């Protein structure tokens, strides 16, 4: 007798599946009667029949969609809630030969990820979206979804969805079909055998469009979540066939794929080698050139600098200038800005780390070596973050003398007043940097290194303000004015100068 195999496991699925861990040993990840299981079988069969297993990228976000990774034997990526179309866009554009599937639930697609979804549809990305509309948040235990029907009870709408309160359910397919870019939109159902056979055709048609690079195709599947709707298998199908279908009628809402030419988008900038170079720049353990002039031990250790002030005072650019100085002498540097929603007037701070070796984290958490403060609130906030023996430089025009522990080395610089004389308060940051140069210069650097420090500052200014000649000139003026102010005050106050012994400062920057 000749045996004919009529049904076998589709190639799109793994050979064997693992059961769901938990007390019920026979359970799979999908509940009995769940629409996800039916649809995934249709997709796996199509992948198999269309021979695209090696080109398919199956993207599953949060929701019961995510369990698909237990079943599909193709490339797969699990992504954050609502973000599948964004990741799918990256995949489709960087791998134009791939068949990208964005497999999403109604909460995922219609609520948290709606903008990601609709923008991808409107851009006409070459992908298939398979949209499982079960009118509920299944995975989290049955909360109301954007597609929950009017009057439908859920755990967050115990009296039924109220149109007055929650509005009408979202008709996703109708909205997508109204856009110009998408080529194919169909609504199918995973209920009766006839509906499932139509759903099967729709899956294949959408995949075929993606293979032919026709752009954006979407199929919505009315699906059952019997566990959360607390319905038996027959009642679940009845609910889909009557209540869901009367609100979400089945049918092909758009099909213009035959009229569209295949999409060809430039992919040059997505070359994987280039992306790797950008993501993983070659790093060296010791990056400063061996002939780097400054041999001072201050450059041997990681230096952590915190800067705080108001937005608009140039706190962030001051940090950037210091980081740029490090960069210009081939140090590893990090610059991490932090500011509130209001850029001007709100508080702003940044953290700068300079190191010969690799920098692990750009965050400075309560252990900075040098604190630069340009306003009173930042003094209060950041002074506790200054390390024992740390150095504090602050704008004494606007900030009261801080109450510091004796181990701290404190430099008050009349920065705003000096800046005003130069022409604008906005040069106060460069005045402070000049003050820093003075503190560094006379204590750590040889005369030749001092000249190099000043020159690096000038180079950094030009690097940061490349096209603004007057600003460069006035910032350089402010820098030297700040430097002079500290040196003059030292001459006037030799006691302070004695506090600046090399031993002290080497300690302070440890
Ligand atoms: C950023 C984020 N917000 C919220 C959640 C919680 N969460 C997990 S699944 C889910 C709803 C999923 O519903 P749906 O997309 O309809 O998928 P279903 O489980 O019904 O197939 C929510 C809100 C989360 N995991 N991440
Ligand atoms: S919770 Fe609902 S959607 Fe999730 S697996 Fe169970 S039946 Fe399916
Ligand atoms: Mg759902």
Short mmCIF file of C-alpha atoms and ligand atoms in Angstrom, two decimals:
data_model
loop_
_atom_site.label_atom_id
_atom_site.label_comp_id
_atom_site.label_asym_id
_atom_site.label_seq_id
_atom_site.Cartn_x
_atom_site.Cartn_y
_atom_site.Cartn_z
CA UNK A 1 0.00 0.00 0.00
CA UNK A 2 1.35 3.44 -0.87
CA UNK A 3 1.13 5.91 1.95
CA UNK A 4 0.64 9.58 1.14
CA UNK A 5 1.38 12.25 3.69
CA UNK A 6 -1.36 14.84 3.38
CA UNK A 7 -0.45 16.98 6.40
CA UNK A 8 2.91 17.50 8.01
CA UNK A 9 4.55 20.03 10.22
CA UNK A 10 5.22 23.16 8.13
CA UNK A 11 8.84 24.13 7.71
CA UNK A 12 8.15 27.52 9.25
CA UNK A 13 7.78 25.84 12.67
CA UNK A 14 10.42 24.18 14.84
CA UNK A 15 10.59 20.38 14.74
CA UNK A 16 9.49 20.12 18.34
CA UNK A 17 7.86 22.59 20.70
CA UNK A 18 8.54 23.00 24.38
CA UNK A 19 5.55 22.97 26.66
CA UNK A 20 4.78 25.91 28.87
CA UNK A 21 6.41 25.63 32.29
CA UNK A 22 3.95 25.48 35.19
CA UNK A 23 1.74 23.10 37.07
CA UNK A 24 -0.29 21.91 34.05
CA UNK A 25 2.26 19.83 32.20
CA UNK A 26 0.30 19.51 28.96
CA UNK A 27 -0.19 23.24 28.36
CA UNK A 28 1.31 25.01 25.39
CA UNK A 29 1.88 28.77 25.52
CA UNK A 30 -1.40 29.62 23.86
CA UNK A 31 -4.67 28.87 25.67
CA UNK A 32 -7.00 26.30 24.08
CA UNK A 33 -9.17 27.99 21.45
CA UNK A 34 -6.89 31.02 21.10
CA UNK A 35 -6.83 32.64 17.65
CA UNK A 36 -3.05 33.17 17.81
CA UNK A 37 -2.43 29.44 17.45
CA UNK A 38 -4.64 29.18 14.35
CA UNK A 39 -3.08 32.18 12.67
CA UNK A 40 0.48 31.13 13.44
CA UNK A 41 -0.16 27.80 11.77
CA UNK A 42 -1.45 29.60 8.65
CA UNK A 43 1.66 31.80 8.59
CA UNK A 44 4.07 28.88 9.15
CA UNK A 45 2.44 26.95 6.31
CA UNK A 46 2.69 29.95 4.00
CA UNK A 47 6.37 30.47 4.87
CA UNK A 48 6.90 26.84 4.02
CA UNK A 49 4.96 26.84 0.75
CA UNK A 50 6.42 30.13 -0.46
CA UNK A 51 9.91 28.85 0.45
CA UNK A 52 10.84 32.00 2.34
CA UNK A 53 11.91 30.50 5.66
CA UNK A 54 15.51 31.66 5.22
CA UNK A 55 14.44 35.20 4.37
CA UNK A 56 11.67 35.73 6.89
CA UNK A 57 12.14 38.00 9.89
CA UNK A 58 9.28 37.55 12.33
CA UNK A 59 8.94 40.47 14.70
CA UNK A 60 6.84 39.94 17.79
CA UNK A 61 6.20 42.62 20.38
CA UNK A 62 4.72 42.44 23.87
CA UNK A 63 1.32 40.75 24.21
CA UNK A 64 0.50 37.12 23.51
CA UNK A 65 2.20 37.70 20.13
CA UNK A 66 5.50 37.29 21.89
CA UNK A 67 5.06 33.54 22.43
CA UNK A 68 5.55 33.07 18.71
CA UNK A 69 9.27 32.72 19.38
CA UNK A 70 8.60 29.31 20.86
CA UNK A 71 7.22 28.11 17.53
CA UNK A 72 8.67 29.90 14.48
CA UNK A 73 11.85 28.53 12.97
CA UNK A 74 12.98 31.64 11.10
CA UNK A 75 14.76 34.85 12.05
CA UNK A 76 12.91 36.48 14.89
CA UNK A 77 13.14 39.53 17.07
CA UNK A 78 11.14 40.27 20.22
CA UNK A 79 10.67 43.98 20.65
CA UNK A 80 9.19 46.38 23.23
CA UNK A 81 5.47 47.00 23.35
CA UNK A 82 4.20 48.74 20.20
CA UNK A 83 7.57 48.99 18.51
CA UNK A 84 7.37 46.19 15.96
CA UNK A 85 6.71 48.45 12.92
CA UNK A 86 9.70 50.63 13.84
CA UNK A 87 12.02 47.64 14.13
CA UNK A 88 10.44 46.13 11.01
CA UNK A 89 11.22 49.37 9.16
CA UNK A 90 14.89 49.07 10.09
CA UNK A 91 14.96 45.43 9.08
CA UNK A 92 13.16 45.96 5.77
CA UNK A 93 15.29 48.91 4.77
CA UNK A 94 18.63 47.42 5.73
CA UNK A 95 17.79 43.97 4.30
CA UNK A 96 15.60 44.69 1.28
CA UNK A 97 15.56 41.02 0.28
CA UNK A 98 14.09 39.92 3.58
CA UNK A 99 10.42 39.22 4.21
CA UNK A 100 9.54 41.19 7.29
CA UNK A 101 6.47 40.32 9.35
CA UNK A 102 5.19 42.57 12.11
CA UNK A 103 2.87 40.41 14.20
CA UNK A 104 0.81 42.52 16.60
CA UNK A 105 -2.15 42.45 18.98
CA UNK A 106 -4.83 45.13 19.21
CA UNK A 107 -3.50 46.68 22.41
CA UNK A 108 -0.01 46.71 20.97
CA UNK A 109 -0.92 48.06 17.54
CA UNK A 110 -3.99 50.18 18.33
CA UNK A 111 -2.93 51.72 21.65
CA UNK A 112 0.71 52.00 22.73
CA UNK A 113 2.13 51.49 19.24
CA UNK A 114 -0.43 53.18 17.06
CA UNK A 115 1.83 56.00 15.92
CA UNK A 116 4.67 53.58 15.07
CA UNK A 117 2.22 51.53 13.08
CA UNK A 118 0.40 54.26 11.19
CA UNK A 119 3.64 56.05 10.27
CA UNK A 120 5.12 52.83 8.86
CA UNK A 121 1.90 52.29 6.87
CA UNK A 122 2.00 55.85 5.60
CA UNK A 123 5.64 55.49 4.55
CA UNK A 124 4.68 52.39 2.62
CA UNK A 125 7.36 50.23 4.24
CA UNK A 126 7.82 46.88 2.56
CA UNK A 127 6.37 44.64 5.25
CA UNK A 128 3.37 42.54 6.24
CA UNK A 129 1.48 43.47 9.35
CA UNK A 130 -0.59 40.63 10.78
CA UNK A 131 -2.93 42.25 13.25
CA UNK A 132 -4.65 40.02 15.81
CA UNK A 133 -7.79 41.80 16.94
CA UNK A 134 -9.26 39.92 19.90
CA UNK A 135 -10.96 43.02 21.31
CA UNK A 136 -9.04 42.77 24.58
CA UNK A 137 -5.64 42.88 26.28
CA UNK A 138 -5.18 39.13 26.45
CA UNK A 139 -1.80 38.71 28.04
CA UNK A 140 -2.42 41.02 30.99
CA UNK A 141 -5.73 39.47 31.97
CA UNK A 142 -8.51 41.10 29.97
CA UNK A 143 -8.36 44.89 30.11
CA UNK A 144 -10.21 47.09 27.62
CA UNK A 145 -8.45 47.49 24.26
CA UNK A 146 -8.95 50.16 21.57
CA UNK A 147 -11.01 47.56 19.69
CA UNK A 148 -13.21 46.45 22.61
CA UNK A 149 -16.83 46.56 21.40
CA UNK A 150 -19.42 49.05 22.66
CA UNK A 151 -20.97 47.56 25.78
CA UNK A 152 -18.35 44.78 26.02
CA UNK A 153 -17.39 43.99 29.60
CA UNK A 154 -13.71 43.77 30.47
CA UNK A 155 -11.88 43.97 33.77
CA UNK A 156 -11.40 47.70 33.26
CA UNK A 157 -14.89 48.29 31.87
CA UNK A 158 -16.96 46.11 34.24
CA UNK A 159 -20.21 47.81 33.17
CA UNK A 160 -19.34 47.52 29.49
CA UNK A 161 -17.44 49.88 27.20
CA UNK A 162 -19.18 53.21 27.28
CA UNK A 163 -19.17 55.25 24.09
CA UNK A 164 -19.65 58.41 26.15
CA UNK A 165 -16.54 57.68 28.18
CA UNK A 166 -14.24 55.68 25.96
CA UNK A 167 -15.44 56.54 22.46
CA UNK A 168 -15.97 54.09 19.62
CA UNK A 169 -13.69 51.14 18.91
CA UNK A 170 -10.82 51.89 16.56
CA UNK A 171 -11.44 50.69 12.99
CA UNK A 172 -7.81 50.14 12.14
CA UNK A 173 -8.27 48.55 8.72
CA UNK A 174 -10.55 51.34 7.51
CA UNK A 175 -8.03 53.94 8.67
CA UNK A 176 -5.10 52.23 6.95
CA UNK A 177 -7.08 51.69 3.75
CA UNK A 178 -7.74 55.43 3.61
CA UNK A 179 -3.99 56.13 3.33
CA UNK A 180 -2.37 56.35 -0.10
CA UNK A 181 0.71 54.19 0.53
CA UNK A 182 -0.60 50.80 1.69
CA UNK A 183 -1.22 48.37 -1.16
CA UNK A 184 -3.31 45.72 0.49
CA UNK A 185 -5.69 45.77 3.47
CA UNK A 186 -8.04 42.94 4.34
CA UNK A 187 -10.07 41.95 7.38
CA UNK A 188 -10.45 38.22 7.96
CA UNK A 189 -11.65 36.08 10.86
CA UNK A 190 -10.30 33.02 12.65
CA UNK A 191 -13.68 31.52 13.46
CA UNK A 192 -15.43 29.14 11.02
CA UNK A 193 -13.58 26.84 8.61
CA UNK A 194 -14.63 29.05 5.69
CA UNK A 195 -13.33 32.15 7.43
CA UNK A 196 -10.08 30.42 8.29
CA UNK A 197 -9.61 29.37 4.65
CA UNK A 198 -10.12 33.00 3.58
CA UNK A 199 -7.68 34.10 6.28
CA UNK A 200 -5.19 31.59 4.85
CA UNK A 201 -5.49 33.21 1.39
CA UNK A 202 -5.06 36.67 2.89
CA UNK A 203 -1.85 35.63 4.70
CA UNK A 204 -0.40 34.37 1.43
CA UNK A 205 -1.45 37.40 -0.55
CA UNK A 206 0.17 39.75 1.97
CA UNK A 207 3.39 37.72 1.99
CA UNK A 208 3.43 37.58 -1.80
CA UNK A 209 3.21 41.40 -1.90
CA UNK A 210 6.20 41.64 0.44
CA UNK A 211 8.18 39.16 -1.64
CA UNK A 212 7.39 41.30 -4.71
CA UNK A 213 8.40 44.43 -2.76
CA UNK A 214 5.05 46.07 -3.27
CA UNK A 215 5.12 47.92 0.05
CA UNK A 216 2.81 47.87 3.03
CA UNK A 217 0.24 45.10 3.41
CA UNK A 218 -1.93 44.47 6.43
CA UNK A 219 -4.40 41.77 7.36
CA UNK A 220 -6.58 42.18 10.43
CA UNK A 221 -7.79 38.92 11.97
CA UNK A 222 -10.84 38.88 14.22
CA UNK A 223 -9.67 36.43 16.81
CA UNK A 224 -10.77 34.71 19.98
CA UNK A 225 -9.42 35.13 23.50
CA UNK A 226 -11.78 32.62 25.16
CA UNK A 227 -9.92 32.68 28.47
CA UNK A 228 -10.45 36.39 29.08
CA UNK A 229 -13.89 36.61 27.52
CA UNK A 230 -14.82 33.60 29.63
CA UNK A 231 -16.45 31.85 26.70
CA UNK A 232 -16.40 28.25 25.50
CA UNK A 233 -15.14 27.42 21.99
CA UNK A 234 -18.57 27.62 20.32
CA UNK A 235 -19.63 30.76 22.16
CA UNK A 236 -16.30 32.38 21.26
CA UNK A 237 -16.86 31.71 17.56
CA UNK A 238 -20.41 32.98 17.90
CA UNK A 239 -19.12 36.21 19.47
CA UNK A 240 -16.69 36.70 16.56
CA UNK A 241 -19.24 35.86 13.89
CA UNK A 242 -21.98 38.10 15.21
CA UNK A 243 -20.85 40.84 17.53
CA UNK A 244 -17.32 41.44 16.26
CA UNK A 245 -18.24 41.10 12.59
CA UNK A 246 -21.17 43.48 12.87
CA UNK A 247 -18.78 46.18 14.03
CA UNK A 248 -15.77 45.05 12.03
CA UNK A 249 -17.14 43.73 8.70
CA UNK A 250 -14.94 41.23 6.86
CA UNK A 251 -13.61 41.85 3.40
CA UNK A 252 -10.89 43.30 1.24
CA UNK A 253 -10.70 47.01 1.90
CA UNK A 254 -7.89 47.78 -0.51
CA UNK A 255 -5.89 45.90 -3.12
CA UNK A 256 -3.77 47.97 -5.48
CA UNK A 257 -0.60 45.85 -5.42
CA UNK A 258 -0.84 45.02 -9.12
CA UNK A 259 -0.73 48.71 -10.00
CA UNK A 260 2.41 49.40 -7.99
CA UNK A 261 6.00 49.00 -9.11
CA UNK A 262 8.35 47.21 -6.75
CA UNK A 263 9.87 49.56 -4.18
CA UNK A 264 13.58 50.29 -4.58
CA UNK A 265 15.06 52.30 -1.79
CA UNK A 266 18.71 53.29 -1.41
CA UNK A 267 20.44 51.04 1.08
CA UNK A 268 24.03 52.34 0.85
CA UNK A 269 24.11 53.92 4.28
CA UNK A 270 22.80 50.74 5.88
CA UNK A 271 25.85 48.67 4.91
CA UNK A 272 26.34 46.39 7.86
CA UNK A 273 30.10 47.01 7.94
CA UNK A 274 29.54 50.75 8.21
CA UNK A 275 26.91 50.30 10.91
CA UNK A 276 29.33 48.13 12.88
CA UNK A 277 32.02 50.77 12.57
CA UNK A 278 29.64 53.39 13.90
CA UNK A 279 28.33 51.26 16.73
CA UNK A 280 31.61 49.76 17.79
CA UNK A 281 34.40 52.27 17.15
CA UNK A 282 37.83 50.80 17.46
CA UNK A 283 38.89 51.46 21.01
CA UNK A 284 42.33 51.28 22.44
CA UNK A 285 43.21 50.71 26.02
CA UNK A 286 45.75 53.53 26.12
CA UNK A 287 44.70 56.15 23.67
CA UNK A 288 46.84 59.21 24.41
CA UNK A 289 49.73 59.54 22.03
CA UNK A 290 53.03 58.58 23.73
CA UNK A 291 54.47 61.97 22.85
CA UNK A 292 51.66 63.81 24.64
CA UNK A 293 53.43 66.68 26.34
CA UNK A 294 51.69 66.85 29.70
CA UNK A 295 53.47 64.31 31.82
CA UNK A 296 51.75 65.49 35.00
CA UNK A 297 50.22 62.74 37.08
CA UNK A 298 46.91 64.59 36.95
CA UNK A 299 46.43 63.03 33.53
CA UNK A 300 47.10 59.52 34.77
CA UNK A 301 43.78 59.08 36.54
CA UNK A 302 40.18 59.27 35.50
CA UNK A 303 38.91 62.82 36.16
CA UNK A 304 35.25 63.39 36.92
CA UNK A 305 33.89 66.88 36.49
CA UNK A 306 30.37 68.00 37.32
CA UNK A 307 29.00 71.34 36.14
CA UNK A 308 25.69 72.88 37.24
CA UNK A 309 23.79 76.12 36.59
CA UNK A 310 20.77 77.59 34.85
CA UNK A 311 19.90 76.73 31.26
CA UNK A 312 21.22 79.56 29.07
CA UNK A 313 24.33 80.18 31.24
CA UNK A 314 26.43 78.00 29.01
CA UNK A 315 26.87 75.18 31.52
CA UNK A 316 26.51 72.52 28.88
CA UNK A 317 28.87 74.28 26.47
CA UNK A 318 31.40 74.75 29.27
CA UNK A 319 31.30 70.99 29.81
CA UNK A 320 31.57 70.46 26.09
CA UNK A 321 34.62 72.70 25.86
CA UNK A 322 36.38 70.76 28.63
CA UNK A 323 35.48 67.46 26.94
CA UNK A 324 36.68 68.84 23.60
CA UNK A 325 39.99 69.83 25.16
CA UNK A 326 40.42 66.23 26.28
CA UNK A 327 39.38 64.96 22.87
CA UNK A 328 41.86 67.21 21.10
CA UNK A 329 44.67 65.68 23.13
CA UNK A 330 43.44 62.22 22.30
CA UNK A 331 41.97 61.31 25.68
CA UNK A 332 38.80 59.28 26.00
CA UNK A 333 36.04 61.66 27.06
CA UNK A 334 32.36 61.49 27.90
CA UNK A 335 29.91 64.39 28.14
CA UNK A 336 26.50 63.69 29.59
CA UNK A 337 24.04 66.61 29.62
CA UNK A 338 20.94 66.71 31.78
CA UNK A 339 18.32 69.44 31.67
CA UNK A 340 14.63 69.94 32.29
CA UNK A 341 11.99 70.46 29.59
CA UNK A 342 12.60 74.21 29.59
CA UNK A 343 16.01 74.82 28.01
CA UNK A 344 16.28 78.45 29.13
CA UNK A 345 15.89 79.38 32.79
CA UNK A 346 15.52 75.82 34.13
CA UNK A 347 18.38 74.01 35.77
CA UNK A 348 20.98 72.30 33.63
CA UNK A 349 23.97 70.22 34.47
CA UNK A 350 26.44 67.98 32.78
CA UNK A 351 29.01 65.39 33.69
CA UNK A 352 32.35 65.20 31.95
CA UNK A 353 34.80 62.36 32.37
CA UNK A 354 38.31 62.42 30.95
CA UNK A 355 40.52 59.37 31.01
CA UNK A 356 43.46 57.82 29.25
CA UNK A 357 41.78 54.46 29.38
CA UNK A 358 38.28 53.36 28.48
CA UNK A 359 35.43 55.08 30.33
CA UNK A 360 32.99 52.55 31.76
CA UNK A 361 30.01 54.80 32.47
CA UNK A 362 29.42 58.50 31.76
CA UNK A 363 27.48 58.88 35.00
CA UNK A 364 29.05 60.72 37.91
CA UNK A 365 27.34 59.65 41.07
CA UNK A 366 28.39 61.50 44.20
CA UNK A 367 32.10 61.29 43.50
CA UNK A 368 33.29 64.14 41.34
CA UNK A 369 36.85 65.46 41.59
CA UNK A 370 35.96 68.90 40.34
CA UNK A 371 32.68 70.76 40.75
CA UNK A 372 31.92 73.92 38.78
CA UNK A 373 28.83 75.79 39.89
CA UNK A 374 27.14 78.73 38.22
CA UNK A 375 23.97 79.17 40.30
CA UNK A 376 22.80 78.84 43.89
CA UNK A 377 20.39 75.87 43.48
CA UNK A 378 23.15 73.82 41.83
CA UNK A 379 25.47 74.56 44.74
CA UNK A 380 22.92 73.10 47.12
CA UNK A 381 22.27 70.14 44.87
CA UNK A 382 25.79 69.17 43.84
CA UNK A 383 28.07 70.15 46.69
CA UNK A 384 27.30 66.84 48.46
CA UNK A 385 28.54 65.07 45.31
CA UNK A 386 32.04 66.53 45.61
CA UNK A 387 34.55 63.97 46.76
CA UNK A 388 36.66 64.40 49.86
CA UNK A 389 39.56 66.74 48.96
CA UNK A 390 37.71 67.75 45.79
CA UNK A 391 38.02 71.14 44.07
CA UNK A 392 35.12 73.60 43.85
CA UNK A 393 35.07 76.58 41.49
CA UNK A 394 32.02 78.82 41.62
CA UNK A 395 30.69 82.13 40.38
CA UNK A 396 30.91 84.36 43.42
CA UNK A 397 29.00 87.20 41.73
CA UNK A 398 25.75 85.29 42.11
CA UNK A 399 26.44 82.56 44.67
CA UNK A 400 26.94 82.86 48.40
CA UNK A 401 30.10 81.49 49.97
CA UNK A 402 29.39 77.82 50.53
CA UNK A 403 29.80 76.11 53.84
CA UNK A 404 32.38 73.49 52.86
CA UNK A 405 34.26 70.96 54.92
CA UNK A 406 37.93 72.00 55.33
CA UNK A 407 39.21 69.24 53.06
CA UNK A 408 37.68 70.96 49.99
CA UNK A 409 39.69 73.39 47.85
CA UNK A 410 37.38 76.28 47.04
CA UNK A 411 37.87 78.97 44.39
CA UNK A 412 35.46 81.89 44.23
CA UNK A 413 35.59 83.60 40.84
CA UNK A 414 33.72 86.85 40.18
CA UNK A 415 32.76 85.35 36.84
CA UNK A 416 29.53 87.16 35.98
CA UNK A 417 30.99 90.60 36.74
CA UNK A 418 34.10 89.87 34.67
CA UNK A 419 31.91 88.56 31.84
CA UNK A 420 29.69 91.65 31.96
CA UNK A 421 32.76 93.86 31.48
CA UNK A 422 33.65 91.83 28.39
CA UNK A 423 30.22 92.44 26.96
CA UNK A 424 27.79 89.74 28.04
CA UNK A 425 26.96 87.40 30.91
CA UNK A 426 27.18 84.51 28.51
CA UNK A 427 31.01 84.65 28.64
CA UNK A 428 30.98 83.71 32.35
CA UNK A 429 31.55 80.08 31.39
CA UNK A 430 34.80 80.89 29.62
CA UNK A 431 35.88 83.05 32.58
CA UNK A 432 35.41 79.99 34.79
CA UNK A 433 37.40 77.88 32.37
CA UNK A 434 40.22 80.44 32.53
CA UNK A 435 40.10 80.16 36.31
CA UNK A 436 40.39 76.40 36.01
CA UNK A 437 43.41 76.86 33.75
CA UNK A 438 45.04 79.02 36.42
CA UNK A 439 44.35 76.47 39.14
CA UNK A 440 45.73 73.69 36.99
CA UNK A 441 48.54 75.65 35.45
CA UNK A 442 50.45 76.78 38.45
CA UNK A 443 50.03 73.52 40.32
CA UNK A 444 50.32 70.68 37.86
CA UNK A 445 51.78 71.83 34.64
CA UNK A 446 55.25 72.76 33.56
CA UNK A 447 55.44 76.13 31.75
CA UNK A 448 55.46 74.35 28.38
CA UNK A 449 52.44 72.28 29.36
CA UNK A 450 50.67 75.40 30.54
CA UNK A 451 51.05 76.92 27.11
CA UNK A 452 49.70 73.70 25.64
CA UNK A 453 46.69 73.81 27.99
CA UNK A 454 45.87 77.36 26.91
CA UNK A 455 46.34 76.45 23.27
CA UNK A 456 44.07 73.42 23.64
CA UNK A 457 41.44 75.71 25.09
CA UNK A 458 41.70 78.01 22.08
CA UNK A 459 41.46 75.02 19.74
CA UNK A 460 38.43 73.76 21.68
CA UNK A 461 36.71 77.12 21.43
CA UNK A 462 37.23 77.09 17.67
CA UNK A 463 36.01 73.50 17.49
CA UNK A 464 32.84 74.31 19.48
CA UNK A 465 32.03 77.65 17.80
CA UNK A 466 33.51 76.97 14.38
CA UNK A 467 31.54 79.53 12.40
CA UNK A 468 31.17 82.38 14.89
CA UNK A 469 34.32 84.48 14.77
CA UNK A 470 33.30 87.27 17.21
CA UNK A 471 32.10 84.71 19.76
CA UNK A 472 35.42 82.87 19.52
CA UNK A 473 37.33 86.11 20.07
CA UNK A 474 35.29 87.20 23.09
CA UNK A 475 35.39 83.74 24.68
CA UNK A 476 39.16 83.69 24.38
CA UNK A 477 39.24 87.14 25.99
CA UNK A 478 37.01 85.85 28.80
CA UNK A 479 39.25 82.82 29.29
CA UNK A 480 42.35 84.93 29.86
CA UNK A 481 40.42 87.35 32.07
CA UNK A 482 39.34 84.43 34.30
CA UNK A 483 42.90 83.13 34.41
CA UNK A 484 44.23 86.56 35.36
CA UNK A 485 41.60 87.01 38.06
CA UNK A 486 42.75 83.89 39.89
CA UNK A 487 46.42 84.75 39.50
CA UNK A 488 45.86 88.32 40.74
CA UNK A 489 43.88 87.15 43.76
CA UNK A 490 46.69 84.77 44.60
CA UNK A 491 49.19 87.60 44.54
CA UNK A 492 46.93 89.63 46.82
CA UNK A 493 46.25 86.69 49.11
CA UNK A 494 49.43 84.66 49.55
CA UNK A 495 47.70 82.66 52.28
CA UNK A 496 45.37 81.24 49.68
CA UNK A 497 48.36 80.56 47.45
CA UNK A 498 49.96 78.51 50.19
CA UNK A 499 46.85 76.33 50.26
CA UNK A 500 47.54 75.56 46.66
CA UNK A 501 50.61 73.46 47.30
CA UNK A 502 51.21 70.79 44.72
CA UNK A 503 50.84 68.08 47.34
CA UNK A 504 47.45 69.46 48.32
CA UNK A 505 46.12 69.57 44.84
CA UNK A 506 47.49 66.22 43.83
CA UNK A 507 45.61 64.89 46.83
CA UNK A 508 42.50 66.84 45.96
CA UNK A 509 42.25 65.34 42.55
CA UNK A 510 42.79 61.78 43.62
C1 LIG B 1 5.68 49.45 27.88
C2 LIG B 1 4.70 48.44 28.38
N1 LIG B 1 3.47 48.86 28.76
C3 LIG B 1 2.57 47.97 29.20
C4 LIG B 1 2.89 46.64 29.28
C5 LIG B 1 1.88 45.66 29.81
N2 LIG B 1 1.29 44.87 28.75
C6 LIG B 1 1.74 43.64 28.43
S1 LIG B 1 0.85 42.89 27.26
C7 LIG B 1 -0.22 44.19 27.18
C8 LIG B 1 -1.44 44.20 26.31
C9 LIG B 1 -1.33 43.30 25.15
O1 LIG B 1 -2.56 43.27 24.48
P1 LIG B 1 -2.65 42.96 22.93
O2 LIG B 1 -1.64 43.76 22.21
O3 LIG B 1 -4.07 43.15 22.53
O4 LIG B 1 -2.19 41.46 22.84
P2 LIG B 1 -2.96 40.12 23.21
O5 LIG B 1 -2.30 39.63 24.45
O6 LIG B 1 -4.41 40.45 23.40
O7 LIG B 1 -2.73 39.24 22.04
C10 LIG B 1 0.15 45.20 28.06
C11 LIG B 1 -0.58 46.47 28.24
C12 LIG B 1 4.18 46.25 28.88
N3 LIG B 1 4.56 44.98 28.92
N4 LIG B 1 5.06 47.17 28.43
S1 LIG B 2 -4.74 35.12 26.95
FE1 LIG B 2 -6.11 35.21 25.19
S2 LIG B 2 -4.81 35.91 23.53
FE2 LIG B 2 -3.47 35.19 25.15
S3 LIG B 2 -3.04 33.05 24.71
FE3 LIG B 2 -4.80 33.08 26.06
S4 LIG B 2 -6.55 33.10 24.71
FE4 LIG B 2 -4.81 33.68 23.50
MG1 LIG B 3 -5.57 41.74 22.21
#
